[in-house]
PDB file of C-alpha atoms and ligand atoms in Angstrom:
ATOM      1  CA  MET W   1     109.346 -57.373 -36.223  1.00  0.00           C
ATOM      2  CA  SER W   2     108.434 -54.953 -39.005  1.00  0.00           C
ATOM      3  CA  ARG W   3     105.584 -56.095 -41.268  1.00  0.00           C
ATOM      4  CA  LEU W   4     107.153 -54.272 -44.188  1.00  0.00           C
ATOM      5  CA  VAL W   5     108.345 -56.656 -46.891  1.00  0.00           C
ATOM      6  CA  THR W   6     110.684 -55.521 -49.654  1.00  0.00           C
ATOM      7  CA  ILE W   7     110.445 -57.290 -53.003  1.00  0.00           C
ATOM      8  CA  LEU W   8     113.527 -56.687 -55.144  1.00  0.00           C
ATOM      9  CA  ASN W   9     113.797 -57.442 -58.845  1.00  0.00           C
ATOM     10  CA  GLY W  10     117.003 -57.490 -60.838  1.00  0.00           C
ATOM     11  CA  PRO W  11     118.038 -56.746 -64.409  1.00  0.00           C
ATOM     12  CA  ASN W  12     115.702 -57.069 -67.392  1.00  0.00           C
ATOM     13  CA  LEU W  13     112.673 -57.824 -65.229  1.00  0.00           C
ATOM     14  CA  ASN W  14     111.315 -54.402 -66.254  1.00  0.00           C
ATOM     15  CA  LEU W  15     110.710 -56.157 -69.620  1.00  0.00           C
ATOM     16  CA  LEU W  16     108.804 -59.065 -68.069  1.00  0.00           C
ATOM     17  CA  GLY W  17     105.863 -60.106 -70.253  1.00  0.00           C
ATOM     18  CA  MET W  18     107.421 -58.452 -73.305  1.00  0.00           C
ATOM     19  CA  HIS W  19     110.064 -61.059 -74.194  1.00  0.00           C
ATOM     20  CA  GLN W  20     110.532 -64.858 -74.119  1.00  0.00           C
ATOM     21  CA  PRO W  21     106.962 -65.529 -72.921  1.00  0.00           C
ATOM     22  CA  HIS W  22     107.602 -69.281 -73.278  1.00  0.00           C
ATOM     23  CA  ILE W  23     110.091 -68.893 -70.401  1.00  0.00           C
ATOM     24  CA  TYR W  24     108.716 -65.990 -68.349  1.00  0.00           C
ATOM     25  CA  GLY W  25     105.008 -65.873 -69.266  1.00  0.00           C
ATOM     26  CA  HIS W  26     102.848 -62.948 -70.377  1.00  0.00           C
ATOM     27  CA  GLU W  27     102.374 -61.073 -67.106  1.00  0.00           C
ATOM     28  CA  THR W  28     104.251 -57.776 -66.809  1.00  0.00           C
ATOM     29  CA  LEU W  29     106.108 -56.698 -63.690  1.00  0.00           C
ATOM     30  CA  GLY W  30     103.319 -54.160 -63.175  1.00  0.00           C
ATOM     31  CA  ASP W  31     100.796 -57.034 -63.129  1.00  0.00           C
ATOM     32  CA  VAL W  32     102.970 -58.896 -60.607  1.00  0.00           C
ATOM     33  CA  GLU W  33     103.134 -55.803 -58.402  1.00  0.00           C
ATOM     34  CA  VAL W  34      99.334 -55.395 -58.450  1.00  0.00           C
ATOM     35  CA  ASP W  35      98.864 -59.060 -57.442  1.00  0.00           C
ATOM     36  CA  CYS W  36     101.500 -58.751 -54.703  1.00  0.00           C
ATOM     37  CA  ARG W  37      99.868 -55.591 -53.316  1.00  0.00           C
ATOM     38  CA  THR W  38      96.477 -57.325 -53.115  1.00  0.00           C
ATOM     39  CA  LEU W  39      97.976 -60.341 -51.354  1.00  0.00           C
ATOM     40  CA  ALA W  40     100.112 -58.207 -49.021  1.00  0.00           C
ATOM     41  CA  THR W  41      96.975 -56.400 -47.845  1.00  0.00           C
ATOM     42  CA  GLU W  42      95.274 -59.769 -47.198  1.00  0.00           C
ATOM     43  CA  LEU W  43      98.305 -60.932 -45.215  1.00  0.00           C
ATOM     44  CA  GLY W  44      98.564 -57.685 -43.231  1.00  0.00           C
ATOM     45  CA  LEU W  45     101.918 -56.813 -44.786  1.00  0.00           C
ATOM     46  CA  GLU W  46     103.186 -53.496 -46.055  1.00  0.00           C
ATOM     47  CA  LEU W  47     104.994 -53.774 -49.372  1.00  0.00           C
ATOM     48  CA  ARG W  48     107.894 -52.058 -51.102  1.00  0.00           C
ATOM     49  CA  PHE W  49     108.184 -53.390 -54.677  1.00  0.00           C
ATOM     50  CA  LEU W  50     111.330 -52.381 -56.589  1.00  0.00           C
ATOM     51  CA  GLN W  51     113.239 -53.197 -59.786  1.00  0.00           C
ATOM     52  CA  SER W  52     116.672 -52.122 -60.978  1.00  0.00           C
ATOM     53  CA  ASN W  53     119.074 -53.050 -63.743  1.00  0.00           C
ATOM     54  CA  HIS W  54     121.985 -51.872 -61.544  1.00  0.00           C
ATOM     55  CA  GLU W  55     123.728 -54.081 -58.991  1.00  0.00           C
ATOM     56  CA  GLY W  56     124.746 -51.193 -56.697  1.00  0.00           C
ATOM     57  CA  GLN W  57     121.168 -49.930 -56.535  1.00  0.00           C
ATOM     58  CA  ILE W  58     120.011 -53.353 -55.351  1.00  0.00           C
ATOM     59  CA  VAL W  59     122.791 -53.377 -52.723  1.00  0.00           C
ATOM     60  CA  ASP W  60     121.624 -49.913 -51.549  1.00  0.00           C
ATOM     61  CA  TRP W  61     118.007 -51.100 -51.291  1.00  0.00           C
ATOM     62  CA  ILE W  62     119.089 -54.115 -49.218  1.00  0.00           C
ATOM     63  CA  HIS W  63     120.915 -51.700 -46.882  1.00  0.00           C
ATOM     64  CA  GLU W  64     117.704 -49.644 -46.583  1.00  0.00           C
ATOM     65  CA  ALA W  65     115.756 -52.824 -45.831  1.00  0.00           C
ATOM     66  CA  ARG W  66     118.119 -53.446 -42.879  1.00  0.00           C
ATOM     67  CA  GLU W  67     116.594 -50.397 -41.216  1.00  0.00           C
ATOM     68  CA  THR W  68     112.975 -50.843 -42.229  1.00  0.00           C
ATOM     69  CA  ALA W  69     111.924 -54.299 -43.441  1.00  0.00           C
ATOM     70  CA  GLY W  70     110.949 -57.511 -41.679  1.00  0.00           C
ATOM     71  CA  GLY W  71     111.706 -59.661 -44.729  1.00  0.00           C
ATOM     72  CA  ILE W  72     113.020 -59.607 -48.280  1.00  0.00           C
ATOM     73  CA  ALA W  73     111.895 -61.491 -51.376  1.00  0.00           C
ATOM     74  CA  ILE W  74     114.403 -61.139 -54.174  1.00  0.00           C
ATOM     75  CA  ASN W  75     114.494 -62.172 -57.798  1.00  0.00           C
ATOM     76  CA  PRO W  76     118.078 -61.165 -58.546  1.00  0.00           C
ATOM     77  CA  ALA W  77     117.649 -62.293 -62.197  1.00  0.00           C
ATOM     78  CA  ALA W  78     121.093 -62.599 -63.835  1.00  0.00           C
ATOM     79  CA  PHE W  79     122.814 -61.250 -60.681  1.00  0.00           C
ATOM     80  CA  THR W  80     121.787 -64.527 -59.016  1.00  0.00           C
ATOM     81  CA  HIS W  81     124.620 -66.233 -60.831  1.00  0.00           C
ATOM     82  CA  THR W  82     127.276 -63.502 -60.581  1.00  0.00           C
ATOM     83  CA  SER W  83     126.870 -61.210 -57.605  1.00  0.00           C
ATOM     84  CA  VAL W  84     128.955 -61.656 -54.477  1.00  0.00           C
ATOM     85  CA  ALA W  85     128.033 -58.016 -53.670  1.00  0.00           C
ATOM     86  CA  ILE W  86     124.323 -58.860 -53.404  1.00  0.00           C
ATOM     87  CA  LEU W  87     125.131 -61.983 -51.342  1.00  0.00           C
ATOM     88  CA  ASP W  88     127.269 -59.884 -48.974  1.00  0.00           C
ATOM     89  CA  ALA W  89     124.521 -57.270 -48.653  1.00  0.00           C
ATOM     90  CA  LEU W  90     121.911 -59.949 -47.891  1.00  0.00           C
ATOM     91  CA  ASN W  91     124.245 -61.363 -45.241  1.00  0.00           C
ATOM     92  CA  THR W  92     123.956 -58.009 -43.399  1.00  0.00           C
ATOM     93  CA  PHE W  93     120.143 -58.349 -43.282  1.00  0.00           C
ATOM     94  CA  GLU W  94     118.793 -60.102 -40.208  1.00  0.00           C
ATOM     95  CA  GLY W  95     115.250 -61.055 -41.277  1.00  0.00           C
ATOM     96  CA  PRO W  96     114.069 -63.848 -43.576  1.00  0.00           C
ATOM     97  CA  VAL W  97     115.114 -63.831 -47.235  1.00  0.00           C
ATOM     98  CA  ILE W  98     113.292 -65.753 -49.969  1.00  0.00           C
ATOM     99  CA  GLU W  99     114.875 -66.150 -53.410  1.00  0.00           C
ATOM    100  CA  VAL W 100     112.444 -66.217 -56.335  1.00  0.00           C
ATOM    101  CA  HIS W 101     112.967 -67.327 -59.930  1.00  0.00           C
ATOM    102  CA  ILE W 102     110.092 -67.270 -62.357  1.00  0.00           C
ATOM    103  CA  SER W 103     111.592 -70.033 -64.492  1.00  0.00           C
ATOM    104  CA  ASN W 104     112.969 -73.367 -63.332  1.00  0.00           C
ATOM    105  CA  VAL W 105     116.627 -72.355 -63.503  1.00  0.00           C
ATOM    106  CA  HIS W 106     117.685 -75.986 -62.995  1.00  0.00           C
ATOM    107  CA  LYS W 107     116.047 -76.979 -66.276  1.00  0.00           C
ATOM    108  CA  ARG W 108     118.008 -74.313 -68.160  1.00  0.00           C
ATOM    109  CA  GLU W 109     121.672 -73.617 -69.057  1.00  0.00           C
ATOM    110  CA  SER W 110     124.219 -74.894 -66.545  1.00  0.00           C
ATOM    111  CA  PHE W 111     125.425 -71.351 -65.701  1.00  0.00           C
ATOM    112  CA  ARG W 112     121.971 -70.733 -64.185  1.00  0.00           C
ATOM    113  CA  HIS W 113     122.304 -73.708 -61.827  1.00  0.00           C
ATOM    114  CA  HIS W 114     124.566 -71.875 -59.387  1.00  0.00           C
ATOM    115  CA  SER W 115     123.194 -69.130 -57.165  1.00  0.00           C
ATOM    116  CA  TYR W 116     125.287 -66.941 -54.846  1.00  0.00           C
ATOM    117  CA  VAL W 117     122.053 -65.715 -53.246  1.00  0.00           C
ATOM    118  CA  SER W 118     121.082 -69.275 -52.250  1.00  0.00           C
ATOM    119  CA  LEU W 119     124.006 -69.249 -49.790  1.00  0.00           C
ATOM    120  CA  ARG W 120     121.908 -66.768 -47.761  1.00  0.00           C
ATOM    121  CA  ALA W 121     118.295 -67.461 -48.748  1.00  0.00           C
ATOM    122  CA  ASP W 122     116.028 -69.154 -46.207  1.00  0.00           C
ATOM    123  CA  GLY W 123     113.984 -70.566 -49.071  1.00  0.00           C
ATOM    124  CA  VAL W 124     114.142 -70.732 -52.850  1.00  0.00           C
ATOM    125  CA  ILE W 125     111.193 -70.755 -55.260  1.00  0.00           C
ATOM    126  CA  ALA W 126     111.822 -71.594 -58.918  1.00  0.00           C
ATOM    127  CA  GLY W 127     109.660 -72.633 -61.828  1.00  0.00           C
ATOM    128  CA  PHE W 128     106.279 -71.516 -60.474  1.00  0.00           C
ATOM    129  CA  GLY W 129     106.048 -68.627 -62.929  1.00  0.00           C
ATOM    130  CA  THR W 130     105.057 -65.272 -61.499  1.00  0.00           C
ATOM    131  CA  GLN W 131     102.959 -67.152 -58.913  1.00  0.00           C
ATOM    132  CA  GLY W 132     106.282 -67.617 -57.091  1.00  0.00           C
ATOM    133  CA  TYR W 133     106.116 -64.037 -55.820  1.00  0.00           C
ATOM    134  CA  GLY W 134     102.853 -64.726 -54.000  1.00  0.00           C
ATOM    135  CA  LEU W 135     104.274 -67.938 -52.524  1.00  0.00           C
ATOM    136  CA  ALA W 136     107.286 -65.961 -51.281  1.00  0.00           C
ATOM    137  CA  LEU W 137     105.009 -63.350 -49.678  1.00  0.00           C
ATOM    138  CA  ARG W 138     102.992 -66.068 -47.907  1.00  0.00           C
ATOM    139  CA  ARG W 139     106.175 -67.653 -46.559  1.00  0.00           C
ATOM    140  CA  LEU W 140     107.553 -64.299 -45.374  1.00  0.00           C
ATOM    141  CA  ALA W 141     104.257 -63.517 -43.611  1.00  0.00           C
ATOM    142  CA  ARG W 142     104.484 -66.868 -41.794  1.00  0.00           C
ATOM    143  CA  LEU W 143     108.125 -66.337 -40.781  1.00  0.00           C
ATOM    144  CA  ILE W 144     107.435 -62.774 -39.588  1.00  0.00           C
ATOM    145  CA  ASP W 145     104.385 -63.989 -37.601  1.00  0.00           C
ATOM    146  CA  GLU W 146     106.477 -66.750 -35.989  1.00  0.00           C
ATOM    147  CA  LYS W 147     109.083 -64.213 -34.837  1.00  0.00           C
ATOM    148  CA  ALA W 148     106.487 -61.718 -33.498  1.00  0.00           C
TER     149      ALA W 148
HETATM  150  C1  DHK N 201     115.397 -64.320 -64.434  1.00  0.00           C
HETATM  151  C2  DHK N 201     116.460 -63.963 -65.217  1.00  0.00           C
HETATM  152  O1  DHK N 201     116.494 -62.798 -65.838  1.00  0.00           O
HETATM  153  C3  DHK N 201     117.591 -64.911 -65.439  1.00  0.00           C
HETATM  154  O2  DHK N 201     118.804 -64.231 -65.611  1.00  0.00           O
HETATM  155  C4  DHK N 201     117.705 -65.942 -64.345  1.00  0.00           C
HETATM  156  C5  DHK N 201     115.384 -65.541 -63.603  1.00  0.00           C
HETATM  157  C6  DHK N 201     116.366 -66.588 -64.056  1.00  0.00           C
HETATM  158  C7  DHK N 201     113.972 -66.040 -63.384  1.00  0.00           C
HETATM  159  O3  DHK N 201     113.650 -67.177 -63.736  1.00  0.00           O
HETATM  160  O4  DHK N 201     113.154 -65.286 -62.839  1.00  0.00           O
HETATM  161  O5  DHK N 201     118.656 -66.916 -64.724  1.00  0.00           O
END
């Protein structure tokens, strides 16, 4: 199985660290990417780290991952709660999928309690701050190793 992992980030995460730090913390998405790249190297993974505010772009990247990646970690942000298109795209991907939320969505507004992506995800991480991305990478490395 490919040791390439794709990390996908949805809308507004380009502004991470610059708004609502009491919910999302002070780290920027650039900081998260640097940490993920360091950890990926330690774990022997290759990494593609992407962010888009556009649903169709995320669908296209999931289709690309079908051809190239051994696993996906995705923080779909607001699309978590709305996007059947992203769920359908993830259902075409055969490798492990981990869903990441920086905040504990279950402690927040009720509309954040439902996730379409959870219908496909092999695991869900919420409320661990940006540390959740590293936890997702560790889990994907384990699942990819187990399938090798
Ligand atoms: C990020 C967002 O932008 C919200 O729309 C989600 C998620 C939660 C997060 O915690 O990472 O509801």
